[in-house]
PDB file of C-alpha atoms in Angstrom:
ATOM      1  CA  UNK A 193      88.178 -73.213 -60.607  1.00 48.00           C
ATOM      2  CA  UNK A 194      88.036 -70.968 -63.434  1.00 57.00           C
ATOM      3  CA  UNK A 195      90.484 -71.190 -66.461  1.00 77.00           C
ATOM      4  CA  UNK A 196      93.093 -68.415 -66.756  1.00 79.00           C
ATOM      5  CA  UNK A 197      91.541 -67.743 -70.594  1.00 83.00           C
ATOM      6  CA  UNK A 198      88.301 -67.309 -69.076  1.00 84.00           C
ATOM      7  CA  UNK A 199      89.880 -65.246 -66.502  1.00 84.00           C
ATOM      8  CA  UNK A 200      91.724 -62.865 -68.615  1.00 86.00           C
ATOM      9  CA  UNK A 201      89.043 -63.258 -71.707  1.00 86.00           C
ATOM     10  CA  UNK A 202      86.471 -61.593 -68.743  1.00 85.00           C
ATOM     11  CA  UNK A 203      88.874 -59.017 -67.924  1.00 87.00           C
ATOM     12  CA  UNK A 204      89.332 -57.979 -71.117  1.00 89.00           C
ATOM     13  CA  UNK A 205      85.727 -57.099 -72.140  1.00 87.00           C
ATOM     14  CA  UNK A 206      85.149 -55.418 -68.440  1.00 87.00           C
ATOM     15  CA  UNK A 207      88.150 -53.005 -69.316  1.00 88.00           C
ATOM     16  CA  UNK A 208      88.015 -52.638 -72.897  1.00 88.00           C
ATOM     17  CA  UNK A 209      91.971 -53.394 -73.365  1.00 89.00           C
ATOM     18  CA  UNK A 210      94.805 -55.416 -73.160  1.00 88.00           C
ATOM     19  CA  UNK A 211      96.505 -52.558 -71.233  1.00 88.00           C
ATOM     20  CA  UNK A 212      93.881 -51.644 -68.797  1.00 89.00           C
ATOM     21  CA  UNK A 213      93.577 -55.826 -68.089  1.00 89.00           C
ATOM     22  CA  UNK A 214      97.144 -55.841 -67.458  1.00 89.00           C
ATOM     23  CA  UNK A 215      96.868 -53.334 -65.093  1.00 88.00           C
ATOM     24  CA  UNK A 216      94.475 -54.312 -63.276  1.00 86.00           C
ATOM     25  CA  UNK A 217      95.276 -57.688 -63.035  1.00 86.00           C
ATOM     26  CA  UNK A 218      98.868 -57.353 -62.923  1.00 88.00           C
ATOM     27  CA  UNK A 219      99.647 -59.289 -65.069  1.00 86.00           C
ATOM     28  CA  UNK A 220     101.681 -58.942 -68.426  1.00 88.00           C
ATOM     29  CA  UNK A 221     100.031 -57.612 -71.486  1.00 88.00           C
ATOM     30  CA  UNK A 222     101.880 -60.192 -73.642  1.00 88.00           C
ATOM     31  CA  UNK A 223     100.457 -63.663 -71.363  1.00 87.00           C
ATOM     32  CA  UNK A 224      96.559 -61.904 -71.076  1.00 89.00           C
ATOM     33  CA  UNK A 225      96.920 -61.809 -75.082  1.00 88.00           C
ATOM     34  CA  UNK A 226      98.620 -65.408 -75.373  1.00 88.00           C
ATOM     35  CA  UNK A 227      95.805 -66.814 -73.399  1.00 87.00           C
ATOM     36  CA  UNK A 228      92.661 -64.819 -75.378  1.00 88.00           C
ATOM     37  CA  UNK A 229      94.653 -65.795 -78.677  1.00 89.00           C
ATOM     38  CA  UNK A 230      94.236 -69.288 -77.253  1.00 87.00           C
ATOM     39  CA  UNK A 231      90.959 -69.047 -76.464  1.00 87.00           C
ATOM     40  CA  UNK A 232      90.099 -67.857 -80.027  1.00 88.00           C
ATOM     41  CA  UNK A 233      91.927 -70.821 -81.357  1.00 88.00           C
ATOM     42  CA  UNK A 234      89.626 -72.877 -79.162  1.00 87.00           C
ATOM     43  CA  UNK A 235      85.920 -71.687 -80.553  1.00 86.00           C
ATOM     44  CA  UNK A 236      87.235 -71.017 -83.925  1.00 88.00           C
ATOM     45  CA  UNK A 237      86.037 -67.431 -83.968  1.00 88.00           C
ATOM     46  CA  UNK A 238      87.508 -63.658 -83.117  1.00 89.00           C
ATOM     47  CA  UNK A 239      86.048 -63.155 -79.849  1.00 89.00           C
ATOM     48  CA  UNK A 240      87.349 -58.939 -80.307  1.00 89.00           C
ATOM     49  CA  UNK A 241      87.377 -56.683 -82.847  1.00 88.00           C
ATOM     50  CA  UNK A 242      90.715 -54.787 -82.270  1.00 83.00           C
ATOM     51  CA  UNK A 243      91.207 -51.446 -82.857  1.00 78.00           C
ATOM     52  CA  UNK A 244      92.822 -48.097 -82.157  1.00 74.00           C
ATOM     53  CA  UNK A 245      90.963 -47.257 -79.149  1.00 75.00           C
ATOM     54  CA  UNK A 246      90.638 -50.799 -77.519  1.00 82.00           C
ATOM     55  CA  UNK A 247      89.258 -54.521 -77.989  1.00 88.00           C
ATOM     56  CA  UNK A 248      85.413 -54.565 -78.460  1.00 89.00           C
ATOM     57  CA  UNK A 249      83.172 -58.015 -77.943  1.00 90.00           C
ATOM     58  CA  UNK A 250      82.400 -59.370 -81.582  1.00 89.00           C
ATOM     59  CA  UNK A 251      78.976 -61.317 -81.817  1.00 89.00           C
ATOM     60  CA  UNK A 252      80.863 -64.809 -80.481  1.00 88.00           C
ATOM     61  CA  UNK A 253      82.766 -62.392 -77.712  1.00 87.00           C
ATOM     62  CA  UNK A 254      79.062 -61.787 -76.701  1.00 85.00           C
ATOM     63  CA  UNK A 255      77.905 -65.230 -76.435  1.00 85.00           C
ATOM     64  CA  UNK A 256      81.203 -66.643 -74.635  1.00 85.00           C
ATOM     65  CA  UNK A 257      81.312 -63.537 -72.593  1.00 84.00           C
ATOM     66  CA  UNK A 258      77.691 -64.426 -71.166  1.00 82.00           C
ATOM     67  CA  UNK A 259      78.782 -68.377 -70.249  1.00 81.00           C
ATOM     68  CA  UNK A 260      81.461 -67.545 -68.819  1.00 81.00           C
ATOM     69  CA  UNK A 261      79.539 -64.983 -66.606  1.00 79.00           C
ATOM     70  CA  UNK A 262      77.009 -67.967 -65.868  1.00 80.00           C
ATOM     71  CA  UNK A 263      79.791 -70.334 -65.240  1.00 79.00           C
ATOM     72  CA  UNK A 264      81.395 -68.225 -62.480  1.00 76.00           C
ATOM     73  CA  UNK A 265      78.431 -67.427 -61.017  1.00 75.00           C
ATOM     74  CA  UNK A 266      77.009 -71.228 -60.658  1.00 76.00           C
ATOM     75  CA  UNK A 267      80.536 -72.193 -59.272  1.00 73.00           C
ATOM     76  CA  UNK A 268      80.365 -69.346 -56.022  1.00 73.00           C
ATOM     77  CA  UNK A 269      76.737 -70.750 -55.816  1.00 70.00           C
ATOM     78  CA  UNK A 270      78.308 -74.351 -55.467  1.00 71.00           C
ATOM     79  CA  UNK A 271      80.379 -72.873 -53.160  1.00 69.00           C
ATOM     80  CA  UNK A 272      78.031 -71.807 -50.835  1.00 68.00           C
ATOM     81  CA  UNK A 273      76.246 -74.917 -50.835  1.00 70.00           C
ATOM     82  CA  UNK A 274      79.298 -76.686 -49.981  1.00 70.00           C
ATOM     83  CA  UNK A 275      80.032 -74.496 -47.291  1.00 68.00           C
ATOM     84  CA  UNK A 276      76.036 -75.046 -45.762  1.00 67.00           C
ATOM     85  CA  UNK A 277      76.545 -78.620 -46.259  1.00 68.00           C
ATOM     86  CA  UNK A 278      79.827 -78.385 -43.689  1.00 59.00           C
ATOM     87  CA  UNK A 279      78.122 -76.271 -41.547  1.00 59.00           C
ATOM     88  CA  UNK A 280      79.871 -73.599 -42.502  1.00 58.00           C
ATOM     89  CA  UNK A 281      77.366 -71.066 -44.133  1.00 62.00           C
ATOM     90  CA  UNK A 282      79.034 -67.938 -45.413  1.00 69.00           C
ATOM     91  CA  UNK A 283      76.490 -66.774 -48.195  1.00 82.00           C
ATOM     92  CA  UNK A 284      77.091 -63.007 -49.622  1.00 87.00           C
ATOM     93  CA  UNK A 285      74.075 -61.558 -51.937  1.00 93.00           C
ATOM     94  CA  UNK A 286      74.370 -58.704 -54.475  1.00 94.00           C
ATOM     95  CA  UNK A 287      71.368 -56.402 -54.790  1.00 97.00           C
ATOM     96  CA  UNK A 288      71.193 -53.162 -57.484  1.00 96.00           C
ATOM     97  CA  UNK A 289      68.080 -51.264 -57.043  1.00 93.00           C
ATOM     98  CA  UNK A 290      66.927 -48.108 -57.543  1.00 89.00           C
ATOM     99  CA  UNK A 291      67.318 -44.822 -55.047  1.00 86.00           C
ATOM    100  CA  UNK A 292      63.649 -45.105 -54.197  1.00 86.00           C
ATOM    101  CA  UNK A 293      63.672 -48.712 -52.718  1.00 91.00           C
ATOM    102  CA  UNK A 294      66.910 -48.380 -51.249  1.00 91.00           C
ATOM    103  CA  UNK A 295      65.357 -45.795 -48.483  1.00 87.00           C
ATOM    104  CA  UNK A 296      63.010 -48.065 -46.551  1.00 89.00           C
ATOM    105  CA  UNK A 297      62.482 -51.181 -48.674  1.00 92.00           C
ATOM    106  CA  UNK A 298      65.467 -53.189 -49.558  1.00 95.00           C
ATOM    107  CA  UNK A 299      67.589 -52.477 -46.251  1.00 95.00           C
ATOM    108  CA  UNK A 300      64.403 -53.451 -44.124  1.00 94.00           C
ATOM    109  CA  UNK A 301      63.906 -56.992 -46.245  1.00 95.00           C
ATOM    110  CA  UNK A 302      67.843 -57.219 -45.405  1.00 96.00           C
ATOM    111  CA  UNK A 303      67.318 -56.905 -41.752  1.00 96.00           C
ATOM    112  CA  UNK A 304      64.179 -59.282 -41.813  1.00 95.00           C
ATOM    113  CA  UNK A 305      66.551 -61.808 -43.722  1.00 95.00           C
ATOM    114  CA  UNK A 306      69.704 -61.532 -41.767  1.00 93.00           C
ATOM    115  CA  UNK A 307      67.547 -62.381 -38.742  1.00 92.00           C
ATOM    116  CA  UNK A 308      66.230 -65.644 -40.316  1.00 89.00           C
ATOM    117  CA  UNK A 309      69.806 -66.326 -42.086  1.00 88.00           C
ATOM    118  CA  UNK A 310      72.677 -64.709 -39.135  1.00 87.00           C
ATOM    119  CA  UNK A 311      75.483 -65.236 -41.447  1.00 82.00           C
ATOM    120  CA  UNK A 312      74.693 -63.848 -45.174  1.00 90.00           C
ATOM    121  CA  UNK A 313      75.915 -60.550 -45.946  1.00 92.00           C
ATOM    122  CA  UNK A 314      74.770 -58.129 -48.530  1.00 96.00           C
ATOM    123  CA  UNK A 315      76.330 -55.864 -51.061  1.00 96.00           C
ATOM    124  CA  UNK A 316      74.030 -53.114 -52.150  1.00 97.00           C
ATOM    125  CA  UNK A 317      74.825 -51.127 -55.017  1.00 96.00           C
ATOM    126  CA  UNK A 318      72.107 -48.366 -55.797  1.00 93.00           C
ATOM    127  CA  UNK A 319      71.541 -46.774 -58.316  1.00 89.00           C
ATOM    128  CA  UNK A 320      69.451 -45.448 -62.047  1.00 85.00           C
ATOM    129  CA  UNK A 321      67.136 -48.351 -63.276  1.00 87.00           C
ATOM    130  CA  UNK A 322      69.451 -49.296 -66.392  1.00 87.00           C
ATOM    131  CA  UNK A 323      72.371 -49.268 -64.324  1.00 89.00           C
ATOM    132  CA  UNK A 324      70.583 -51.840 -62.323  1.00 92.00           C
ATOM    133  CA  UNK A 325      69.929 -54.453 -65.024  1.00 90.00           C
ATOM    134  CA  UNK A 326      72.953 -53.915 -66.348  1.00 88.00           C
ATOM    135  CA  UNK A 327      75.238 -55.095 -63.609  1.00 90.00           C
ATOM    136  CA  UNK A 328      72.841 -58.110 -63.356  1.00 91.00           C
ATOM    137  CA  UNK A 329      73.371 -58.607 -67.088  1.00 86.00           C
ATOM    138  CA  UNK A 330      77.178 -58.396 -66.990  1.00 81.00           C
ATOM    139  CA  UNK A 331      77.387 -60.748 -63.388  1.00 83.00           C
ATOM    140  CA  UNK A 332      78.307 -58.084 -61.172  1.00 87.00           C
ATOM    141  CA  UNK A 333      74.941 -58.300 -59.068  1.00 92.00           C
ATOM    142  CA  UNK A 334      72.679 -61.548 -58.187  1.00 93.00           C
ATOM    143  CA  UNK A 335      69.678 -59.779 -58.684  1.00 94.00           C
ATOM    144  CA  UNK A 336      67.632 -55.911 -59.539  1.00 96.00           C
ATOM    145  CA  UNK A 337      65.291 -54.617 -57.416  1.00 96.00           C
ATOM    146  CA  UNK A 338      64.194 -52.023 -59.771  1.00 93.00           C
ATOM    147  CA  UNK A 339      60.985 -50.183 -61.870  1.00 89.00           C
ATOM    148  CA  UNK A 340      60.831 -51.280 -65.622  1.00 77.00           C
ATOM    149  CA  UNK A 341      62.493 -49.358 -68.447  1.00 62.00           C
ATOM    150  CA  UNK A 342      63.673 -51.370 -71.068  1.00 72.00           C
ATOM    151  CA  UNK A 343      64.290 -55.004 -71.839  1.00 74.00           C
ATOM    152  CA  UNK A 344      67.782 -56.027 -71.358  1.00 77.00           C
ATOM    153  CA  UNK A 345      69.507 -58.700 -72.942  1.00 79.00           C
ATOM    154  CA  UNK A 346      70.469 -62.049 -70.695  1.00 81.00           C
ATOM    155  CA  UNK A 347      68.296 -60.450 -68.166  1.00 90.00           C
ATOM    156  CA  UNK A 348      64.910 -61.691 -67.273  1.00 92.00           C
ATOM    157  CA  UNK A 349      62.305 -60.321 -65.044  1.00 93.00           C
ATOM    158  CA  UNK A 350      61.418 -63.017 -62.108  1.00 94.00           C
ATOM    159  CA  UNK A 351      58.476 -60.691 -60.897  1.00 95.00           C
ATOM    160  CA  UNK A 352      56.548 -57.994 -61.845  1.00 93.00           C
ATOM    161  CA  UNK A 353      54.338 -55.946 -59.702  1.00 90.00           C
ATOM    162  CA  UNK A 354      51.867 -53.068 -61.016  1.00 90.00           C
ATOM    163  CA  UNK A 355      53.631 -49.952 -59.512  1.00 91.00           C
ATOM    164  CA  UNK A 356      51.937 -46.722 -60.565  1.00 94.00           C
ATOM    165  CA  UNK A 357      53.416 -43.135 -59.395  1.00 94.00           C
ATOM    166  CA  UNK A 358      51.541 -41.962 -56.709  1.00 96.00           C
ATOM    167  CA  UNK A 359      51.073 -37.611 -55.620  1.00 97.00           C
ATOM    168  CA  UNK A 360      52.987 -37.871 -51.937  1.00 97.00           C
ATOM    169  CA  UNK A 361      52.219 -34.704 -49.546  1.00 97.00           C
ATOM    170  CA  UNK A 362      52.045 -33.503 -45.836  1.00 97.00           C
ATOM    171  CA  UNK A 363      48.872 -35.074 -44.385  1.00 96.00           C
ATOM    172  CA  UNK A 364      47.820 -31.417 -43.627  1.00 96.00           C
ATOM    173  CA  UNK A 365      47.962 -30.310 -47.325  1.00 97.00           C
ATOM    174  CA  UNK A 366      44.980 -28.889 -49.056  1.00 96.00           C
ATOM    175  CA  UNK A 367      44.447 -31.721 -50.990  1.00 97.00           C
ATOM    176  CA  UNK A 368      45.236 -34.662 -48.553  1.00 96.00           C
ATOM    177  CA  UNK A 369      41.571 -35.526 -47.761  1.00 96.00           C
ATOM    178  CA  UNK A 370      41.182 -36.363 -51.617  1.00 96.00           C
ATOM    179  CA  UNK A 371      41.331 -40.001 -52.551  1.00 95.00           C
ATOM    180  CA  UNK A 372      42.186 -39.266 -56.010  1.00 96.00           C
ATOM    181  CA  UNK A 373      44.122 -35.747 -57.963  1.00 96.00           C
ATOM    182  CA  UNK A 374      44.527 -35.492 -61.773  1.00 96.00           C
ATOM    183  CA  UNK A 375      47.723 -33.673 -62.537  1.00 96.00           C
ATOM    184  CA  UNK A 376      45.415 -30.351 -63.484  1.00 95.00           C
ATOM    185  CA  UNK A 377      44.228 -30.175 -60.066  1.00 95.00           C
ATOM    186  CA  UNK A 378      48.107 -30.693 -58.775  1.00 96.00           C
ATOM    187  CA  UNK A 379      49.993 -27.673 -60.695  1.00 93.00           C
ATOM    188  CA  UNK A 380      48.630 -25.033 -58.668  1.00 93.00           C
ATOM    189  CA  UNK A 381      51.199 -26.618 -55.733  1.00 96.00           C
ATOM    190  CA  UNK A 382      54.841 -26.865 -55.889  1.00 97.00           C
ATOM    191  CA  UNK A 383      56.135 -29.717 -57.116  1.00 97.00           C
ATOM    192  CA  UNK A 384      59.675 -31.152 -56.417  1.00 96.00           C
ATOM    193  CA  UNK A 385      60.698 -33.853 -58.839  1.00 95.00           C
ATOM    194  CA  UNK A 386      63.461 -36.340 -59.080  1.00 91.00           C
ATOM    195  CA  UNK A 387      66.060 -36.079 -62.222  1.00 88.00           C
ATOM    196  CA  UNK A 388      65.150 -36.759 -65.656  1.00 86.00           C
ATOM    197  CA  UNK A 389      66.820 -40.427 -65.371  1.00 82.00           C
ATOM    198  CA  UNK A 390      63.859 -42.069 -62.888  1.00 87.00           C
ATOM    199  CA  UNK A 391      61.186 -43.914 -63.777  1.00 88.00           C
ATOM    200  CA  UNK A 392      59.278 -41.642 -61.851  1.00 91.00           C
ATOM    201  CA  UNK A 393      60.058 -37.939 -63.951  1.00 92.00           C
ATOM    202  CA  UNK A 394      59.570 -39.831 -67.258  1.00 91.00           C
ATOM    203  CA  UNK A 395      56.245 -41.078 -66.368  1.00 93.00           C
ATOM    204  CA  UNK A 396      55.577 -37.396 -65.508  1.00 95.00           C
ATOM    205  CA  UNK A 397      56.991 -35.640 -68.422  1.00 94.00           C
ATOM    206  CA  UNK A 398      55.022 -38.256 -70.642  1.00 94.00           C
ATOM    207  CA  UNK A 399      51.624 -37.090 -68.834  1.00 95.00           C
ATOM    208  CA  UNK A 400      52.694 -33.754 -69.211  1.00 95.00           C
ATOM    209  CA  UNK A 401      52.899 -34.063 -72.913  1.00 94.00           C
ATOM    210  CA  UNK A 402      50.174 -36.336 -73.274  1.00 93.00           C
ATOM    211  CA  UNK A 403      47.578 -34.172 -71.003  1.00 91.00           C
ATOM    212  CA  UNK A 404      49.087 -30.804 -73.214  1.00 93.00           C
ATOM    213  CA  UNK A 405      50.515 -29.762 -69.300  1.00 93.00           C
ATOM    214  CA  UNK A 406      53.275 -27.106 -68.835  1.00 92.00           C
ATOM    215  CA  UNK A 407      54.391 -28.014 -65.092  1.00 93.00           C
ATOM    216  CA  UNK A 408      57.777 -26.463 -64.131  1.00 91.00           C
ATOM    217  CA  UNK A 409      59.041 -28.385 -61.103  1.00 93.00           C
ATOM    218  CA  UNK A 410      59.707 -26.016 -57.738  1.00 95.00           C
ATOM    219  CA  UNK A 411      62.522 -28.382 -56.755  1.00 96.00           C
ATOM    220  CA  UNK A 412      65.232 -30.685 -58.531  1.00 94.00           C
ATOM    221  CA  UNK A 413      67.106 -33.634 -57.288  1.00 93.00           C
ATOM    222  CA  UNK A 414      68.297 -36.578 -57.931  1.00 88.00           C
ATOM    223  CA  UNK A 415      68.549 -37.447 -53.950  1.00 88.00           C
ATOM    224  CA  UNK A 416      65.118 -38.564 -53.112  1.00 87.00           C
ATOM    225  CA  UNK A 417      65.663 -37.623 -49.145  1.00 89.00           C
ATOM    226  CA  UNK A 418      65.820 -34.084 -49.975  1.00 93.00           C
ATOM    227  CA  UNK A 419      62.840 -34.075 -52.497  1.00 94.00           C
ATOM    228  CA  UNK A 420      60.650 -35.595 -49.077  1.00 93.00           C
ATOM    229  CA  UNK A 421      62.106 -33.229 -46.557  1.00 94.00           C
ATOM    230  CA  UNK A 422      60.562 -30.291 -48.717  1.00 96.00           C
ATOM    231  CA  UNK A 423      57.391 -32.267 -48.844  1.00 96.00           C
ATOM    232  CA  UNK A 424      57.727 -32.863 -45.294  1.00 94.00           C
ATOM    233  CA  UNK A 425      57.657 -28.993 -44.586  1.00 94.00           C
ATOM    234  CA  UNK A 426      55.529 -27.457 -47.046  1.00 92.00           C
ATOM    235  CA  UNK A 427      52.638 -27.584 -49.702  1.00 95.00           C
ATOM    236  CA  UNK A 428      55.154 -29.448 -51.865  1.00 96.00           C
ATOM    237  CA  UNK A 429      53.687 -32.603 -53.950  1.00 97.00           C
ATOM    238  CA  UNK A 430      56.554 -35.027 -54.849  1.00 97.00           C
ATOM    239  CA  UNK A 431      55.752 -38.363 -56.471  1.00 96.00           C
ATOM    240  CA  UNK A 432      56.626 -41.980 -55.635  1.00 94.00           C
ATOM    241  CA  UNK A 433      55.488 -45.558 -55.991  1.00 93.00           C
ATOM    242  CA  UNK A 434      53.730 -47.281 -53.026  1.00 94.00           C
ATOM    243  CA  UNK A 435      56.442 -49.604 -52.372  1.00 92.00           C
ATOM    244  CA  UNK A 436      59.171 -46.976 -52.071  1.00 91.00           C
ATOM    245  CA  UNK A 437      56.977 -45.152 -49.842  1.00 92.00           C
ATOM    246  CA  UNK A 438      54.521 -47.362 -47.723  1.00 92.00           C
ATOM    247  CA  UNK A 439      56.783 -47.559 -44.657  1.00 88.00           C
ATOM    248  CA  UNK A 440      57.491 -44.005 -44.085  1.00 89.00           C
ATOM    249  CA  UNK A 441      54.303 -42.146 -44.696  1.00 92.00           C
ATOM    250  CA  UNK A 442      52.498 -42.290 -41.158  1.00 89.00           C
ATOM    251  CA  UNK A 443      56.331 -42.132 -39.624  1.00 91.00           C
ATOM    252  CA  UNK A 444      56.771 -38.595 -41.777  1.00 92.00           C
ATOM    253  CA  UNK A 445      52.916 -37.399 -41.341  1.00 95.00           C
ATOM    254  CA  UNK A 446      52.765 -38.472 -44.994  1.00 96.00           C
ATOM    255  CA  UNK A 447      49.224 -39.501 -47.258  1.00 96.00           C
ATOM    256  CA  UNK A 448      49.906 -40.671 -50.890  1.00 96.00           C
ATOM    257  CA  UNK A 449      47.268 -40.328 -53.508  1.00 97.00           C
ATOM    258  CA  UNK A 450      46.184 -42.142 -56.601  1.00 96.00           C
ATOM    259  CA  UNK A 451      46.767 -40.300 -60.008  1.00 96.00           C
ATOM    260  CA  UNK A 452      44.153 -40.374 -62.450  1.00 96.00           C
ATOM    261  CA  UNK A 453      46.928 -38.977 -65.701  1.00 95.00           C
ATOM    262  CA  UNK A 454      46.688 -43.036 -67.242  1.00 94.00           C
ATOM    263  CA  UNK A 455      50.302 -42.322 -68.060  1.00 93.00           C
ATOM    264  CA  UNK A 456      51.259 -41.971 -64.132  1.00 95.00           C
ATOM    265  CA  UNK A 457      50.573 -46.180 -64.055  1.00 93.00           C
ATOM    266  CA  UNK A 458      52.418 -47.859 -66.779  1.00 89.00           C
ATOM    267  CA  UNK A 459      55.283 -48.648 -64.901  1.00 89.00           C
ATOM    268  CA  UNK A 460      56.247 -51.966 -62.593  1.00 91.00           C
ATOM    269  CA  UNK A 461      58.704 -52.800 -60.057  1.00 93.00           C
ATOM    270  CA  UNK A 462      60.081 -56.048 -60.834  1.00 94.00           C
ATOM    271  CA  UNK A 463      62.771 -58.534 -59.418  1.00 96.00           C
ATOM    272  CA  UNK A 464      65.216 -59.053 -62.543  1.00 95.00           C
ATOM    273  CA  UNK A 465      67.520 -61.928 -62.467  1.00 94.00           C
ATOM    274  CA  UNK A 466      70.273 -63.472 -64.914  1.00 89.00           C
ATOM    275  CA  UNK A 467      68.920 -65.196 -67.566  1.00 86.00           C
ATOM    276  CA  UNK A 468      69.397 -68.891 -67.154  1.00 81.00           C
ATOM    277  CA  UNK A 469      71.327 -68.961 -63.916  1.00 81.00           C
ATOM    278  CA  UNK A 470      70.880 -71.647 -61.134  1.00 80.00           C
ATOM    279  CA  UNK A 471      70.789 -69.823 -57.970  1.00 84.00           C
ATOM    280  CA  UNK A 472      71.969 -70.381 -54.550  1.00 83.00           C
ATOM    281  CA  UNK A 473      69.403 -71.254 -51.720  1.00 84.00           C
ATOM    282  CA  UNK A 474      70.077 -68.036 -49.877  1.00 88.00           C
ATOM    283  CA  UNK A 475      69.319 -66.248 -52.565  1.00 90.00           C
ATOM    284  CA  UNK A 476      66.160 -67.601 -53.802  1.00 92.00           C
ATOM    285  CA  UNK A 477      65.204 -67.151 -49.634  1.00 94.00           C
ATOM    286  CA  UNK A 478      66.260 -63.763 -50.275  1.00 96.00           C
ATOM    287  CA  UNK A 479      64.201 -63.041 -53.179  1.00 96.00           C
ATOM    288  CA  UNK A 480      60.549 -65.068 -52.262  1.00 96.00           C
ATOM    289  CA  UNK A 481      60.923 -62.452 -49.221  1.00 96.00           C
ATOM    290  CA  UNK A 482      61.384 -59.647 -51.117  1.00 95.00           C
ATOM    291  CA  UNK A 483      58.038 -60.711 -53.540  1.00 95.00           C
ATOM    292  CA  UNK A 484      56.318 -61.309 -50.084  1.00 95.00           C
ATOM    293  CA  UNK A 485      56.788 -58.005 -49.018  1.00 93.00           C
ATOM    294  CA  UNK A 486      55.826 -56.701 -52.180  1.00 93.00           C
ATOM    295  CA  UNK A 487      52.340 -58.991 -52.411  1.00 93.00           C
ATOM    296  CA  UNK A 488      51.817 -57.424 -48.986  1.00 92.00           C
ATOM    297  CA  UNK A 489      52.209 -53.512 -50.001  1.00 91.00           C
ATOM    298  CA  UNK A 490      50.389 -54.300 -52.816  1.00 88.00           C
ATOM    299  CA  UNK A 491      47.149 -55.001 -51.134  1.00 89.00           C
ATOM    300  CA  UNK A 492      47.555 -52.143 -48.997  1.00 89.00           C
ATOM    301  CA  UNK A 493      47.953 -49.886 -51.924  1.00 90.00           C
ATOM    302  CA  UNK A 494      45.851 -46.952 -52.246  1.00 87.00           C
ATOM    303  CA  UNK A 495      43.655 -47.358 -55.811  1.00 82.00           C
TER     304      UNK A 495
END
């Protein structure tokens, strides 16, 4: 149902060159060129800018390159319809979120859903936060499940909720009884933090610098299971956001405490979705579950 141009034209910007379009599609460099040159005939503007190192998306590029994402999109949705309409339900959703809601959050809601919905199956690509919005941006995933970082263009946020980072330790820990810890009070313990790409470690480096704090981190990673196995058997102090967290702590002998640093709060987990695309029924099921859930964490949130 989609035009070859389109096709190819897609293929194109994804790889970056004729060549690496070719190959991947196998088809010849000369017809994925005949078609695009087409296409270009068709809006009456260069959709690339051509050069030595590959084809680049000029400003119209852009624009067609974001309807024909839409337009692809729409038509699996129509699909799917169809298929419910014949009784014949085969509905696939594509989730990007980040490494924190991936643990508990997200694969729960997909259990919950599949029960309600038998036949839908999920994709789940995980991942950094702008890696996230991106591949909602560029089609590849029907929605982001993911903390705020930056606006992104033909993205926009469905739902926001308030997600400060909260200090996560063993439930025997000096400190647990507390029901609130200002980073001062926090470097005296050892503190394992995730990479410098999360949400989470710049909303710590930015109170470090803003409270004049020199905290060197005990522990480094960028995989979040290893940051709360050290928690889990130590004095260790990692930090996460309620929602990442809420269903683990009393499994893991867990407590998670407010921070006062103001800089520790201006972050939110949001649901990000193409901009102006009409969505599929399973997925808009998919997604008021997901802001459920989150509604519900949030009034069990520690403040």
């Amino acid at each position: 149902m989609q035009s070859l141009a389109f096709k190819y034209f897609m293929e194109v910007a994804k790889r970056g060159s004729l060549s690496a379009a070719s190959e991947s599609l196998g088809v010849a460099i000369s017809a994925i060129s005949r078609q695009i040159s087409h296409l270009e005939q068709r809006v009456g503007a260069a959709l690339f800018e051509r050069g030595v190192r590959g084809m680049v998306l000029t400003l119209a590029g852009q624009v067609l390159l974001t309807h024909a994402q839409r337009q692809v999109l729409e038509t699996e949705a129509a699909l799917q319809e169809i298929s419910k309409l014949q009784g014949m339900e085969q509905s696939h959703i594509r989730i990007a979120c980040s490494q924190g809601l991936a643990n508990e959050m997200v694969p729960k809601a997909i259990a919950d859903f599949q029960r309600l919905r038998p036949g839908t199956t999920f994709a789940l690509w995980v991942g950094g936060a702008v890696g996230a919005s991106d591949r909602v941006a560029m089609g590849e995933s029907d929605m982001a499940i993911t903390f705020s970082t930056r606006p992104v263009s033909n993205v926009t946020v469905h739902y926001a909720h308030r997600s400060p980072a909260l200090a996560v330790m063993h439930k025997n820990h000096p400190l647990a009884q507390r029901s609130r810890l200002s980073l001062m009070e926090l470097k005296e313990y050892p503190i394992a933090l995730t990479d410098a790409s999360t949400s989470t470690r710049k909303l710590f480096d930015m109170a470090c610098n803003m409270n004049g704090l020199q905290i060197e981190p005990i522990l480094n990673s960028n995989y979040a299971e290893a940051l709360h196995a050290y928690v889990r058997n130590g004095l260790g102090v990692l930090f996460a956001s309620y929602v990442s967290i809420a269903d683990r702590l009393a499994r893991n002998d867990l407590v998670a405490i407010p921070v006062t640093d103001a800089e520790m709060h201006s972050r939110s987990v949001q649901v990000q979705l193409m901009k102006g695309r009409l969505l599929p029924s399973a997925i808009k099921e998919f997604i008021d579950l997901i802001v459920r859930d989150l509604e519900e964490k949030g009034k069990a949130e520690p403040h």
